[in-house]
N, CA, C and O atoms as a GROMACS GRO file, in nm:
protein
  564
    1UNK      N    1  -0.090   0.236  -1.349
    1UNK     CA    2   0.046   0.213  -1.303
    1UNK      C    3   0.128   0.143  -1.410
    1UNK      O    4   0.248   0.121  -1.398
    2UNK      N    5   0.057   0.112  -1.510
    2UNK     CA    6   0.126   0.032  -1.626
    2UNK      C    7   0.238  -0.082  -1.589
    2UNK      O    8   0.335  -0.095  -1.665
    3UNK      N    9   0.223  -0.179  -1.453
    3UNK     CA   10   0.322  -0.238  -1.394
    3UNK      C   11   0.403  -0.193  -1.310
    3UNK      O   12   0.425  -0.277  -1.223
    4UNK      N   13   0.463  -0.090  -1.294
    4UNK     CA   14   0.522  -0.052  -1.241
    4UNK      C   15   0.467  -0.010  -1.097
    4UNK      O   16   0.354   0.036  -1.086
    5UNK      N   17   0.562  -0.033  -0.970
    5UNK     CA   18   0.532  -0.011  -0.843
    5UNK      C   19   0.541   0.160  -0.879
    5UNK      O   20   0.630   0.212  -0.947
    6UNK      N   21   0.409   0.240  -0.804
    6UNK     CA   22   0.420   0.334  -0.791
    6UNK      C   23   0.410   0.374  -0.612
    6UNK      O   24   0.344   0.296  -0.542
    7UNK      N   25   0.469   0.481  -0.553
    7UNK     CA   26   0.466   0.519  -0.441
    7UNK      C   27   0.361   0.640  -0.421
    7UNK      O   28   0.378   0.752  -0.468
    8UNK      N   29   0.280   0.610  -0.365
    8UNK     CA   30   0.165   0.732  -0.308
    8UNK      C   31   0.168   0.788  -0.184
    8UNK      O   32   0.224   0.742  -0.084
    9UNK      N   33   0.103   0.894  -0.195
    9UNK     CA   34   0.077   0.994  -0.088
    9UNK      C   35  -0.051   0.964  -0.063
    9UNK      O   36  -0.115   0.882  -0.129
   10UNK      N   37  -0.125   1.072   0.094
   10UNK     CA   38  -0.271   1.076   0.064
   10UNK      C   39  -0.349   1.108  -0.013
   10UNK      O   40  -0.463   1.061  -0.016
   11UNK      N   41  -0.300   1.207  -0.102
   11UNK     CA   42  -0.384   1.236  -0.190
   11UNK      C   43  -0.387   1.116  -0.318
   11UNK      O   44  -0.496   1.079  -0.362
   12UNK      N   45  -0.296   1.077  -0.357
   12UNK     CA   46  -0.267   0.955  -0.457
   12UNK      C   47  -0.346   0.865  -0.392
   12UNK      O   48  -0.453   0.855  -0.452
   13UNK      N   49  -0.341   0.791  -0.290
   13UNK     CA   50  -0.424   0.672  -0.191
   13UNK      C   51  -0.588   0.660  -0.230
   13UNK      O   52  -0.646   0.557  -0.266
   14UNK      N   53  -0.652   0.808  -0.211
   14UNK     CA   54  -0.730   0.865  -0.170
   14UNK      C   55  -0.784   0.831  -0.319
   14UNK      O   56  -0.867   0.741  -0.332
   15UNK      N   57  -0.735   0.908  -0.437
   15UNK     CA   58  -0.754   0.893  -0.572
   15UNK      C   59  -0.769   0.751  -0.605
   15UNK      O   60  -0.865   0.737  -0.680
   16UNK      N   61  -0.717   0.652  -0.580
   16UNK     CA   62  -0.650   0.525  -0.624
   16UNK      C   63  -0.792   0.415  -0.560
   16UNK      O   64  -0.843   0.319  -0.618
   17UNK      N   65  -0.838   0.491  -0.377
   17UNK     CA   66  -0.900   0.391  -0.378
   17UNK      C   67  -1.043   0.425  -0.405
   17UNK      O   68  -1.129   0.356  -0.351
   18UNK      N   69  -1.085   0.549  -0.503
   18UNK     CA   70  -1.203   0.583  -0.589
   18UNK      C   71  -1.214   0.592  -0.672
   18UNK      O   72  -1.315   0.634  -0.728
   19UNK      N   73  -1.099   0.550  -0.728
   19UNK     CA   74  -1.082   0.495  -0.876
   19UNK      C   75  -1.142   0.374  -0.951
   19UNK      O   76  -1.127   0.347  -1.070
   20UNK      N   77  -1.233   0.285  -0.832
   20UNK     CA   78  -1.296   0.182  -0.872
   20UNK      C   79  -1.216   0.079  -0.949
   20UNK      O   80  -1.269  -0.024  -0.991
   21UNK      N   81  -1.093   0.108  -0.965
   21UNK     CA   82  -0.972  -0.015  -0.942
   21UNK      C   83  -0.953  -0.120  -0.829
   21UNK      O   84  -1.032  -0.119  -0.734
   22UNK      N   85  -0.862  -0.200  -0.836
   22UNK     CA   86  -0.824  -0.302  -0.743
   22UNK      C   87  -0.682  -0.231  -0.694
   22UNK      O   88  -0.588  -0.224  -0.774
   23UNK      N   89  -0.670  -0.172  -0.539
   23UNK     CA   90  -0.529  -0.144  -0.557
   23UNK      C   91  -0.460  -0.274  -0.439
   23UNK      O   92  -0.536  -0.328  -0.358
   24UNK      N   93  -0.362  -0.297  -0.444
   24UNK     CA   94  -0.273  -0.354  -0.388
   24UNK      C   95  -0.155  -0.314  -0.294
   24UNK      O   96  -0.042  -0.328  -0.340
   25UNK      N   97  -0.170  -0.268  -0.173
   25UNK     CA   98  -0.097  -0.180  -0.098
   25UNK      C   99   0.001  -0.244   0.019
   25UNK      O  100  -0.025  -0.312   0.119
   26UNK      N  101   0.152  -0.182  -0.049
   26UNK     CA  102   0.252  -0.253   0.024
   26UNK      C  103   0.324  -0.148   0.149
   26UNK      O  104   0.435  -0.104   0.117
   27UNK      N  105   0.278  -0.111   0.271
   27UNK     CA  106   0.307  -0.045   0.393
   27UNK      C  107   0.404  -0.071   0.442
   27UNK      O  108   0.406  -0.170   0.514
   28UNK      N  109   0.512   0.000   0.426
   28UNK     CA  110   0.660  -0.038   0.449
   28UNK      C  111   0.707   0.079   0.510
   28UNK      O  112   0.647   0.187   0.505
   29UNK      N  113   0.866   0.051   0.595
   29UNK     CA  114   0.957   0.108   0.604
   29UNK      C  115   1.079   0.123   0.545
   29UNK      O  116   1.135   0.014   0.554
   30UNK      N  117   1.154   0.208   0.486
   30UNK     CA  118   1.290   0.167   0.432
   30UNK      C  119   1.376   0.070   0.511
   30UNK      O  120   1.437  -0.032   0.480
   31UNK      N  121   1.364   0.119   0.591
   31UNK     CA  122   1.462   0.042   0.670
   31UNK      C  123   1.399  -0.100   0.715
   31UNK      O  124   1.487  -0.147   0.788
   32UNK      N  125   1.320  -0.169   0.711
   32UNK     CA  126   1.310  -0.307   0.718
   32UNK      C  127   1.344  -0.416   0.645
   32UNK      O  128   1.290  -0.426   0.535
   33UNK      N  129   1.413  -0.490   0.675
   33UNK     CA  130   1.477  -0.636   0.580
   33UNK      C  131   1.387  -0.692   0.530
   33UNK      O  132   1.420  -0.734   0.420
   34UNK      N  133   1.240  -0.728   0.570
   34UNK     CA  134   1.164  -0.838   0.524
   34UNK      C  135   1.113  -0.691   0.384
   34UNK      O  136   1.165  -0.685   0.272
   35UNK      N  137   1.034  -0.621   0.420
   35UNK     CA  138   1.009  -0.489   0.327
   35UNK      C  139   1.120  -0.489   0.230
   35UNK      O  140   1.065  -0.494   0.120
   36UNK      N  141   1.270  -0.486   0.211
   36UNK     CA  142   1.369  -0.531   0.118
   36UNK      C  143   1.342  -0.632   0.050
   36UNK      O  144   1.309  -0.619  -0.068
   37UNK      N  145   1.349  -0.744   0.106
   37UNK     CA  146   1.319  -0.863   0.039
   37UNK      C  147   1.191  -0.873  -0.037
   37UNK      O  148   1.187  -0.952  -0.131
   38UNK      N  149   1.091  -0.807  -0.008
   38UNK     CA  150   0.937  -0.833  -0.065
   38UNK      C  151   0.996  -0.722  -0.222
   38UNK      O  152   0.959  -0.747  -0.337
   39UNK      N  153   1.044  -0.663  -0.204
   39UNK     CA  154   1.011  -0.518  -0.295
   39UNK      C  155   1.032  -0.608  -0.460
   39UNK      O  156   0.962  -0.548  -0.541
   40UNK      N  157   1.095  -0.714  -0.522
   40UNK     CA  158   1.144  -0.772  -0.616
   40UNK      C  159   1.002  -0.808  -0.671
   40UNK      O  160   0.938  -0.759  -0.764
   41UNK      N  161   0.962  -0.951  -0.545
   41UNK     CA  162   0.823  -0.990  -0.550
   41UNK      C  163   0.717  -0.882  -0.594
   41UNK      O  164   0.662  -0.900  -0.703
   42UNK      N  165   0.686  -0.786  -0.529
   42UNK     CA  166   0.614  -0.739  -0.526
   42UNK      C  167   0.634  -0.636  -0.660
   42UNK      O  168   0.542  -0.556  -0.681
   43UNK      N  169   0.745  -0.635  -0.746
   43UNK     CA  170   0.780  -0.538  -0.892
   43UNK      C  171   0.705  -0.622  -0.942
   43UNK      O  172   0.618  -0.564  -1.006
   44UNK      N  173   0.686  -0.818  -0.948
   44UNK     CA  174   0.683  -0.915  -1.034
   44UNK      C  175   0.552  -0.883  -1.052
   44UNK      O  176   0.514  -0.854  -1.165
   45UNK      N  177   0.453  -0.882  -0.933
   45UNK     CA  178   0.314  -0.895  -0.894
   45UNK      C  179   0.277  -0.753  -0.959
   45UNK      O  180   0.160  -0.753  -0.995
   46UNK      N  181   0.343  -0.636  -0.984
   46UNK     CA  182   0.314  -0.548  -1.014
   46UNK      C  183   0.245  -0.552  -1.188
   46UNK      O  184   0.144  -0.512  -1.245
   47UNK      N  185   0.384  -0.631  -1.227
   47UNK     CA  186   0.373  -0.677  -1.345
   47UNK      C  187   0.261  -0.778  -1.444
   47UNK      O  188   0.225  -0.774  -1.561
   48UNK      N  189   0.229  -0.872  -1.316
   48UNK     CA  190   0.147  -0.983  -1.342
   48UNK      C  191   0.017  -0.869  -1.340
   48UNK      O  192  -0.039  -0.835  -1.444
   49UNK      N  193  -0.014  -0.828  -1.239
   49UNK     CA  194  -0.132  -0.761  -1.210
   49UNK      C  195  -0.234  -0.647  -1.298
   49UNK      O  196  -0.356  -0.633  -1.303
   50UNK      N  197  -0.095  -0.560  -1.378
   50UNK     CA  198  -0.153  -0.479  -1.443
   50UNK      C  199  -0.279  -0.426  -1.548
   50UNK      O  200  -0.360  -0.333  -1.558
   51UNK      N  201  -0.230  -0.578  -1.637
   51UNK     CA  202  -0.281  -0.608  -1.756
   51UNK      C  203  -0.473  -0.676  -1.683
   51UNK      O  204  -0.577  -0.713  -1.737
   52UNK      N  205  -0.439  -0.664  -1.579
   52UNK     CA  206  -0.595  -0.700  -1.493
   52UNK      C  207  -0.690  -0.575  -1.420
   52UNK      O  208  -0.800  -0.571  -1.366
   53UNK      N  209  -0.577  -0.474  -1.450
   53UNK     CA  210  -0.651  -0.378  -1.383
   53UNK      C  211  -0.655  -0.355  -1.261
   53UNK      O  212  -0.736  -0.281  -1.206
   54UNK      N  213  -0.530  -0.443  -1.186
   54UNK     CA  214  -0.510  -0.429  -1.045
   54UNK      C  215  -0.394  -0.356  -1.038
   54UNK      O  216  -0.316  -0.390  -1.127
   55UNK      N  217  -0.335  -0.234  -0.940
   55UNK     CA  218  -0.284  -0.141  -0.964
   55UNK      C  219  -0.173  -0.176  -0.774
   55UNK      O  220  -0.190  -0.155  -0.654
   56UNK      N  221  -0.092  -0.221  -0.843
   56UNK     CA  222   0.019  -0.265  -0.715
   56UNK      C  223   0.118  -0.141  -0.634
   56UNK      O  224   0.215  -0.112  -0.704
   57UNK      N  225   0.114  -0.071  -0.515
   57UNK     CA  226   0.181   0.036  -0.541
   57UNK      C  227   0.207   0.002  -0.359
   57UNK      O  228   0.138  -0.082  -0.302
   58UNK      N  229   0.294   0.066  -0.300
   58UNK     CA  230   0.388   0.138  -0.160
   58UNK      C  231   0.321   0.273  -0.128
   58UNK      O  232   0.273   0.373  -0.183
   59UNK      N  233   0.350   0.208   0.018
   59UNK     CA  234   0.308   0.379   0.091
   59UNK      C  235   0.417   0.401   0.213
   59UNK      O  236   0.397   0.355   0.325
   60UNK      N  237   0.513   0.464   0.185
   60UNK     CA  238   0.667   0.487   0.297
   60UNK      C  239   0.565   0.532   0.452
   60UNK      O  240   0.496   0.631   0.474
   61UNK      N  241   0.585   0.451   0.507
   61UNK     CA  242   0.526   0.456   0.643
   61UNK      C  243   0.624   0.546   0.739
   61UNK      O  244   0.601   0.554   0.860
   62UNK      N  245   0.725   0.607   0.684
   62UNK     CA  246   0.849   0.683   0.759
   62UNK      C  247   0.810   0.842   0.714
   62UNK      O  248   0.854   0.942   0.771
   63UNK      N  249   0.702   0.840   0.576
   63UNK     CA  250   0.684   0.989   0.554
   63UNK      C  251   0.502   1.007   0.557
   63UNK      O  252   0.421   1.097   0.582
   64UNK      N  253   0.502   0.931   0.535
   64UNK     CA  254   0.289   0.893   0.541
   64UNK      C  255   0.258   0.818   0.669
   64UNK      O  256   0.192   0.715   0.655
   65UNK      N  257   0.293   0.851   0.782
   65UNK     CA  258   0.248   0.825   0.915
   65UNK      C  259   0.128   0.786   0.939
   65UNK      O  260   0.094   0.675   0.979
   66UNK      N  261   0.043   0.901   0.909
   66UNK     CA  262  -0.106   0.936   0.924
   66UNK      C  263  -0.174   0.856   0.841
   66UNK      O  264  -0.291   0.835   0.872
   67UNK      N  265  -0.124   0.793   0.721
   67UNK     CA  266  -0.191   0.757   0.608
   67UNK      C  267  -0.183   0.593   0.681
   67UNK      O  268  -0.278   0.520   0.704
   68UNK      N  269  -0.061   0.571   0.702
   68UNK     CA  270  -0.062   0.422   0.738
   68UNK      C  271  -0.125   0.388   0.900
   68UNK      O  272  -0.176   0.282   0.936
   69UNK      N  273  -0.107   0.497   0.975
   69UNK     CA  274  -0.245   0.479   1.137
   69UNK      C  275  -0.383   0.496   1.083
   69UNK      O  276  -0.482   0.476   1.153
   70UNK      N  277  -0.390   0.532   0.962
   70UNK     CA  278  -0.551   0.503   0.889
   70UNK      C  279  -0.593   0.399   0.859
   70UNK      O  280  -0.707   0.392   0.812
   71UNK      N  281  -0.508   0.279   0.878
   71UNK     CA  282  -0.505   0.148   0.755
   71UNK      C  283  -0.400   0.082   0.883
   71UNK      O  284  -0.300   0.014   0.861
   72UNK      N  285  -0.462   0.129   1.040
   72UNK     CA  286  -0.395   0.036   1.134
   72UNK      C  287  -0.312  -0.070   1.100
   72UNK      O  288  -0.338  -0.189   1.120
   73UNK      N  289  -0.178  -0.010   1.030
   73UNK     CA  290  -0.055  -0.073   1.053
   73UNK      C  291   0.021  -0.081   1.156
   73UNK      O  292   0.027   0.012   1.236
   74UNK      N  293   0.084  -0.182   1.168
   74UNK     CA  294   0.164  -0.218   1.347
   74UNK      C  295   0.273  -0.301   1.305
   74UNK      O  296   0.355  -0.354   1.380
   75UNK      N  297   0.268  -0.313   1.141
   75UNK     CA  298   0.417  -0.407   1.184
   75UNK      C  299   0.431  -0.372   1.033
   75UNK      O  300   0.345  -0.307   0.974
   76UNK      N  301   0.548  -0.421   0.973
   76UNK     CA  302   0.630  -0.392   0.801
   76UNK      C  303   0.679  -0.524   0.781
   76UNK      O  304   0.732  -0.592   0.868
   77UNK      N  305   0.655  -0.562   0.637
   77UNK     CA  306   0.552  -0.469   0.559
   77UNK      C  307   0.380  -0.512   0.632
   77UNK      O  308   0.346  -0.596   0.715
   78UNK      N  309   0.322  -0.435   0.574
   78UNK     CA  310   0.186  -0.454   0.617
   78UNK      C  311   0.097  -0.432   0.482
   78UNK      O  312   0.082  -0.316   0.444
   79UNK      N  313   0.026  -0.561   0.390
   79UNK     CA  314  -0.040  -0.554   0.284
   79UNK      C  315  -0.158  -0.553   0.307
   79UNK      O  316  -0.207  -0.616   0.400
   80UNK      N  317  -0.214  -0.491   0.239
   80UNK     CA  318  -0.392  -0.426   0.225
   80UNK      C  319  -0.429  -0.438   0.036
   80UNK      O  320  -0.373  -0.405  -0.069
   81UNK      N  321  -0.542  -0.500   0.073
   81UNK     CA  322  -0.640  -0.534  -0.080
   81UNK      C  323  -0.750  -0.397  -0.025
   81UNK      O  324  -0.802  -0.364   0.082
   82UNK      N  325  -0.748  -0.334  -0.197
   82UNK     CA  326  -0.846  -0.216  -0.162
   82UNK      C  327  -0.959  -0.285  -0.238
   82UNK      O  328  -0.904  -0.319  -0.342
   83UNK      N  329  -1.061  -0.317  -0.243
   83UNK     CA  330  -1.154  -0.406  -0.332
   83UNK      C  331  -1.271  -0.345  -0.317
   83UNK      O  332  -1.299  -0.338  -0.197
   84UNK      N  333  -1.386  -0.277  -0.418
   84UNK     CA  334  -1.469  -0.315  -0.372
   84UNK      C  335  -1.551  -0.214  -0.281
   84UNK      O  336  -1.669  -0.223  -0.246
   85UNK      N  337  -1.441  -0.097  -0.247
   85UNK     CA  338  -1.498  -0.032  -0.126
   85UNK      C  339  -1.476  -0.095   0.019
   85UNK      O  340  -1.534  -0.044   0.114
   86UNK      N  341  -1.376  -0.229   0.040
   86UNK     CA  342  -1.298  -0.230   0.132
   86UNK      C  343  -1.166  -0.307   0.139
   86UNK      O  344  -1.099  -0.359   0.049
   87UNK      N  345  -1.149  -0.301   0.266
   87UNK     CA  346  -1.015  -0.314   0.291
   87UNK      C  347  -0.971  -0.477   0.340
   87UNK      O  348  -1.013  -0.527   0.445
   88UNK      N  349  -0.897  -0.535   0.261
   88UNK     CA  350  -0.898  -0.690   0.341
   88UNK      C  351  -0.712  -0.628   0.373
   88UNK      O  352  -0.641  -0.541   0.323
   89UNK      N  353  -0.693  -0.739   0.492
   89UNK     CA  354  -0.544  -0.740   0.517
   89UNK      C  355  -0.482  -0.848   0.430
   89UNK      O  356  -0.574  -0.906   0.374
   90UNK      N  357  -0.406  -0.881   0.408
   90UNK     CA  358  -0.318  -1.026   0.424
   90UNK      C  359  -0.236  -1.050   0.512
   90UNK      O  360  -0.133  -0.995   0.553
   91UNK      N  361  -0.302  -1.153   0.542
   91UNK     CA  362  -0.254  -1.241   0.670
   91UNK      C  363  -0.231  -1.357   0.644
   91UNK      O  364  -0.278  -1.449   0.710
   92UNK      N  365  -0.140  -1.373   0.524
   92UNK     CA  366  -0.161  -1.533   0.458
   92UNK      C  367   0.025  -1.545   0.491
   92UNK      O  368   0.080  -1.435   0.491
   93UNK      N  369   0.103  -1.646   0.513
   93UNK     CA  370   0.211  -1.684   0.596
   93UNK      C  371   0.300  -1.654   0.486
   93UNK      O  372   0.380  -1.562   0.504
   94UNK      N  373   0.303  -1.739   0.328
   94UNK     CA  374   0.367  -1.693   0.258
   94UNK      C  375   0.320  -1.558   0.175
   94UNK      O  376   0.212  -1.503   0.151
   95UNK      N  377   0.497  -1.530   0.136
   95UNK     CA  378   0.497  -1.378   0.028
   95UNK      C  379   0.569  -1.445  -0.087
   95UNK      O  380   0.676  -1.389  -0.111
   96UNK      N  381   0.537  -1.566  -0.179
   96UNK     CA  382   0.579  -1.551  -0.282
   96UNK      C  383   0.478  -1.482  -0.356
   96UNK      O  384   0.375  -1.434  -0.309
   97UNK      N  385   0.526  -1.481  -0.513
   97UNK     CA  386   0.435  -1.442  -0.630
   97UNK      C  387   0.308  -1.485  -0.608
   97UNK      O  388   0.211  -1.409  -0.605
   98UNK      N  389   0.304  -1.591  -0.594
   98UNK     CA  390   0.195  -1.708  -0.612
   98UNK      C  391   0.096  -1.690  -0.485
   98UNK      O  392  -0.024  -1.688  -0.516
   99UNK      N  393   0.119  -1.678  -0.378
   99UNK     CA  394   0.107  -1.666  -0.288
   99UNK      C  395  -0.021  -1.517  -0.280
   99UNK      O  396  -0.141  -1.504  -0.256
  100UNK      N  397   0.099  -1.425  -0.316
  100UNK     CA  398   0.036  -1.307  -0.306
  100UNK      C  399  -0.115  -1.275  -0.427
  100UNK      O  400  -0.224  -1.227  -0.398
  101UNK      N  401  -0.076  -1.313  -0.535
  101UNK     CA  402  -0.119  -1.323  -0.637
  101UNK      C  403  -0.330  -1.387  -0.646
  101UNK      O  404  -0.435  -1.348  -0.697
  102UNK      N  405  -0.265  -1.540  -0.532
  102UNK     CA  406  -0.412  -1.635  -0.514
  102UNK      C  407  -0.489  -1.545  -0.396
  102UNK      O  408  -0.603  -1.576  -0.363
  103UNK      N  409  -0.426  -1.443  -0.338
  103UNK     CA  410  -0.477  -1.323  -0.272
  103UNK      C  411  -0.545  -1.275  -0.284
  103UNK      O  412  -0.645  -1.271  -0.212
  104UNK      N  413  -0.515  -1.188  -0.423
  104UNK     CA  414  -0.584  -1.084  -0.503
  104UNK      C  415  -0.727  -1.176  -0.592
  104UNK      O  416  -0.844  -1.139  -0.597
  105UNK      N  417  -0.679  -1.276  -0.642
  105UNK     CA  418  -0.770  -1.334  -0.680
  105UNK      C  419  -0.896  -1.416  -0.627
  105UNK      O  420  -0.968  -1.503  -0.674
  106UNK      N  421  -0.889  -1.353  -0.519
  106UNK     CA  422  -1.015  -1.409  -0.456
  106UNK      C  423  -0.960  -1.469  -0.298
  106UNK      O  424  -1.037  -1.520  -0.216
  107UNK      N  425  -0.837  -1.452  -0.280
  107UNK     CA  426  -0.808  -1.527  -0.123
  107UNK      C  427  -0.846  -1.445  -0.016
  107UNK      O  428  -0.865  -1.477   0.101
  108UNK      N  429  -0.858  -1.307  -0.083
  108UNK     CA  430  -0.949  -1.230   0.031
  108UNK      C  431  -1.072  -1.251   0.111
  108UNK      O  432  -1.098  -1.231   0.229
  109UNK      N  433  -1.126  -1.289   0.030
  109UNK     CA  434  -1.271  -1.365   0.063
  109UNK      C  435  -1.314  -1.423   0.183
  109UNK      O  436  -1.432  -1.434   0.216
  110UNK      N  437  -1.198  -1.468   0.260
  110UNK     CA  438  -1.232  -1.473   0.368
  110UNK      C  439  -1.205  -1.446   0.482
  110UNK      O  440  -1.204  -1.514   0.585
  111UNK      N  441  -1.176  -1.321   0.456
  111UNK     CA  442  -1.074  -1.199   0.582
  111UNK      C  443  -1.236  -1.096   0.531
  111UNK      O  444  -1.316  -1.080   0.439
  112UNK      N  445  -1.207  -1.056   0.650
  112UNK     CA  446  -1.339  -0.927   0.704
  112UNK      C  447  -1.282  -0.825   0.643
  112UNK      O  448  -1.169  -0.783   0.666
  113UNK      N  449  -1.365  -0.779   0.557
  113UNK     CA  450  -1.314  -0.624   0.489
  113UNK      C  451  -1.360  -0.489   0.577
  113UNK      O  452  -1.478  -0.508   0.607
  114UNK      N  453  -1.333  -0.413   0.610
  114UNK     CA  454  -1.340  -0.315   0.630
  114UNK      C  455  -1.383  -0.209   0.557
  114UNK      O  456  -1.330  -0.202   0.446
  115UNK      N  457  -1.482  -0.101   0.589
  115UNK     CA  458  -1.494  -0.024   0.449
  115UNK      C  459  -1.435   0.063   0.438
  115UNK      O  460  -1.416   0.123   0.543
  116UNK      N  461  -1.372   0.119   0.317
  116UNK     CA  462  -1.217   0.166   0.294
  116UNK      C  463  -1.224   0.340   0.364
  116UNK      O  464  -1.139   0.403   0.428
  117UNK      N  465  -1.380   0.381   0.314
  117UNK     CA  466  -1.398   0.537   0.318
  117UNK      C  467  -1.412   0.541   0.472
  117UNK      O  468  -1.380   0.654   0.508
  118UNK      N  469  -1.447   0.459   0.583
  118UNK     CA  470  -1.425   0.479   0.741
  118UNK      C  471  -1.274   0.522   0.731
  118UNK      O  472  -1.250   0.639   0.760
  119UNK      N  473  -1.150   0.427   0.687
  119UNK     CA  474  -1.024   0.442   0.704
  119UNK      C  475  -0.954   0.528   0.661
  119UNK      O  476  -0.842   0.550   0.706
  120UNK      N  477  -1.021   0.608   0.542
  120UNK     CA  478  -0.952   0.729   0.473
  120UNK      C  479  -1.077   0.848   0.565
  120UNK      O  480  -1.039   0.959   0.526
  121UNK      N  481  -1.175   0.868   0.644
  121UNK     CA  482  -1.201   0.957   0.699
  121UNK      C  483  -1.156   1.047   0.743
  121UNK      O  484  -1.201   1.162   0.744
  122UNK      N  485  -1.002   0.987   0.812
  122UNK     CA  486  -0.950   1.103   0.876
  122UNK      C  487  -0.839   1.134   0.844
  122UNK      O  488  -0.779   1.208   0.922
  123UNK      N  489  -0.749   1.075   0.683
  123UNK     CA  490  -0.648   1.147   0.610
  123UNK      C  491  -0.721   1.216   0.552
  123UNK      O  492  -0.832   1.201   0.500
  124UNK      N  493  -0.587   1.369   0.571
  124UNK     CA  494  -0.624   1.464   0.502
  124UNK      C  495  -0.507   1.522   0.421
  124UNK      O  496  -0.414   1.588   0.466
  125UNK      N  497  -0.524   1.488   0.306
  125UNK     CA  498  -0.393   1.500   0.162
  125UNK      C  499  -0.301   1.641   0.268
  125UNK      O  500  -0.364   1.727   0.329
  126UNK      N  501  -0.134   1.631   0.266
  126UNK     CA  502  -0.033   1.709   0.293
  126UNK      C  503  -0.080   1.827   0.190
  126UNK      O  504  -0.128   1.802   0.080
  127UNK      N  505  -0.058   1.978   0.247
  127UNK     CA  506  -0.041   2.100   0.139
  127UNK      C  507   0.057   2.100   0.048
  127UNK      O  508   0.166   2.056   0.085
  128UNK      N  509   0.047   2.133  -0.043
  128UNK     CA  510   0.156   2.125  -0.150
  128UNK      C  511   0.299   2.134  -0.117
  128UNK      O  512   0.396   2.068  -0.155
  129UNK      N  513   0.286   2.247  -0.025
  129UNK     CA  514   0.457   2.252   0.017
  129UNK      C  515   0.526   2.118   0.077
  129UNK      O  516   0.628   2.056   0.045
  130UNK      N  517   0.385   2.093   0.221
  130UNK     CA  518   0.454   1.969   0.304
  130UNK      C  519   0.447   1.853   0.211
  130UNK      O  520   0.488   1.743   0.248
  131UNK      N  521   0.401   1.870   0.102
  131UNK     CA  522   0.394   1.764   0.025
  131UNK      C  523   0.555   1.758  -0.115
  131UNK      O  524   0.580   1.667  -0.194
  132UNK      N  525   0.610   1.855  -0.101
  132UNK     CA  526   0.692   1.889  -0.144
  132UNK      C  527   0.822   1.867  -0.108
  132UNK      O  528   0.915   1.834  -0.182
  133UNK      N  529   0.827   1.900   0.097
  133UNK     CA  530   0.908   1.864   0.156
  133UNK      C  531   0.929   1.750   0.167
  133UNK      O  532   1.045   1.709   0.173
  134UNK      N  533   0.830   1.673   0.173
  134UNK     CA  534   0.800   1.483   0.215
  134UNK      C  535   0.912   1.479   0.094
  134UNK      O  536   1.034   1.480   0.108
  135UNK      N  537   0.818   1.472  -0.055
  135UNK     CA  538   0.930   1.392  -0.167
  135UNK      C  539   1.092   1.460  -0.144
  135UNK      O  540   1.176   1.373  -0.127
  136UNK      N  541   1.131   1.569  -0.143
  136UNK     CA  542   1.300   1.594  -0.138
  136UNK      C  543   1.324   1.519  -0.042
  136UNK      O  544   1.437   1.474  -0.063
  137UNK      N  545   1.270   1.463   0.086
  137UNK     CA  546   1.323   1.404   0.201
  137UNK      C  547   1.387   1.257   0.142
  137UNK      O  548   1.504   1.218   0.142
  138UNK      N  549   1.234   1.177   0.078
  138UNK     CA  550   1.233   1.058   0.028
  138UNK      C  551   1.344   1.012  -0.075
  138UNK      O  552   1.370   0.895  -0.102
  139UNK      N  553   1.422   1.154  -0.140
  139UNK     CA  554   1.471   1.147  -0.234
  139UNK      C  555   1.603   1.139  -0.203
  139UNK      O  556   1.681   1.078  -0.277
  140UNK      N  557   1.647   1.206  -0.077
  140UNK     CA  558   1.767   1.183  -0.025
  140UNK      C  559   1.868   1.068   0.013
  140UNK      O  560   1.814   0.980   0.080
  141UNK      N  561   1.959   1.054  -0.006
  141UNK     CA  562   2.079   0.874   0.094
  141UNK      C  563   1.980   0.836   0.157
  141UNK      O  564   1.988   0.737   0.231
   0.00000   0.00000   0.00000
């Protein structure tokens, strides 16, 4: 991701969390204020993170439905540590840098991981087209 927030699909997700990387997953809606406000933070963390090999990226919960009822989201944003072969949430009160950051570095540790390949069992990557339609949608006002 070279820093930069990247946005995935299932098939990107899917890639990302067998990539034997660290990914960092921010489950949002456009339309949510707190999801607005995080997106700055979360460019910074993108930034901090890279050069570690932790790979910071969004999944639009308005076009990846299925992807985010895989990774039982219920509220926005909703962050997930892919580590490891599983899944920790954050459930930690603050979202600064710092915050998010002492997360990745080990604050997971004591949240119950989940193992990631149960949660991707039952996404199944969009066909090229519907995967085609999704991005022009995303791309629109």
């Amino acid at each position: 991701a070279g820093g930069a927030v990247a946005s995935l699909d299932e098939a990107a997700l899917v890639a990302a969390a067998s990539s034997g990387r660290d990914v960092f997953v921010k489950f949002f809606a456009p339309w949510c204020g707190h999801c607005k406000r995080l997106a700055p933070t979360w460019a910074q963390l993108a930034a901090q993170l890279a050069p570690r090999g932790v790979d910071v990226v969004t999944v639009d919960c308005t076009v990846h439905s299925e992807l985010c009822a895989a990774f039982k989201v219920r509220g926005y944003p909703s962050l997930r540590l892919l580590h490891d072969g599983h899944t920790y949430a954050y459930r930690g009160r603050g979202r600064t840098l710092a915050d998010l950051a002492a997360f990745v570095d080990g604050g997971y540790a004591g949240a119950d991981g989940v193992p990631t390949a149960s949660m991707l069992a039952g996404v199944h990557p969009a066909p090229p087209q519907q995967q085609q339609q999704r991005q022009r949608r995303q791309q629109q006002p």
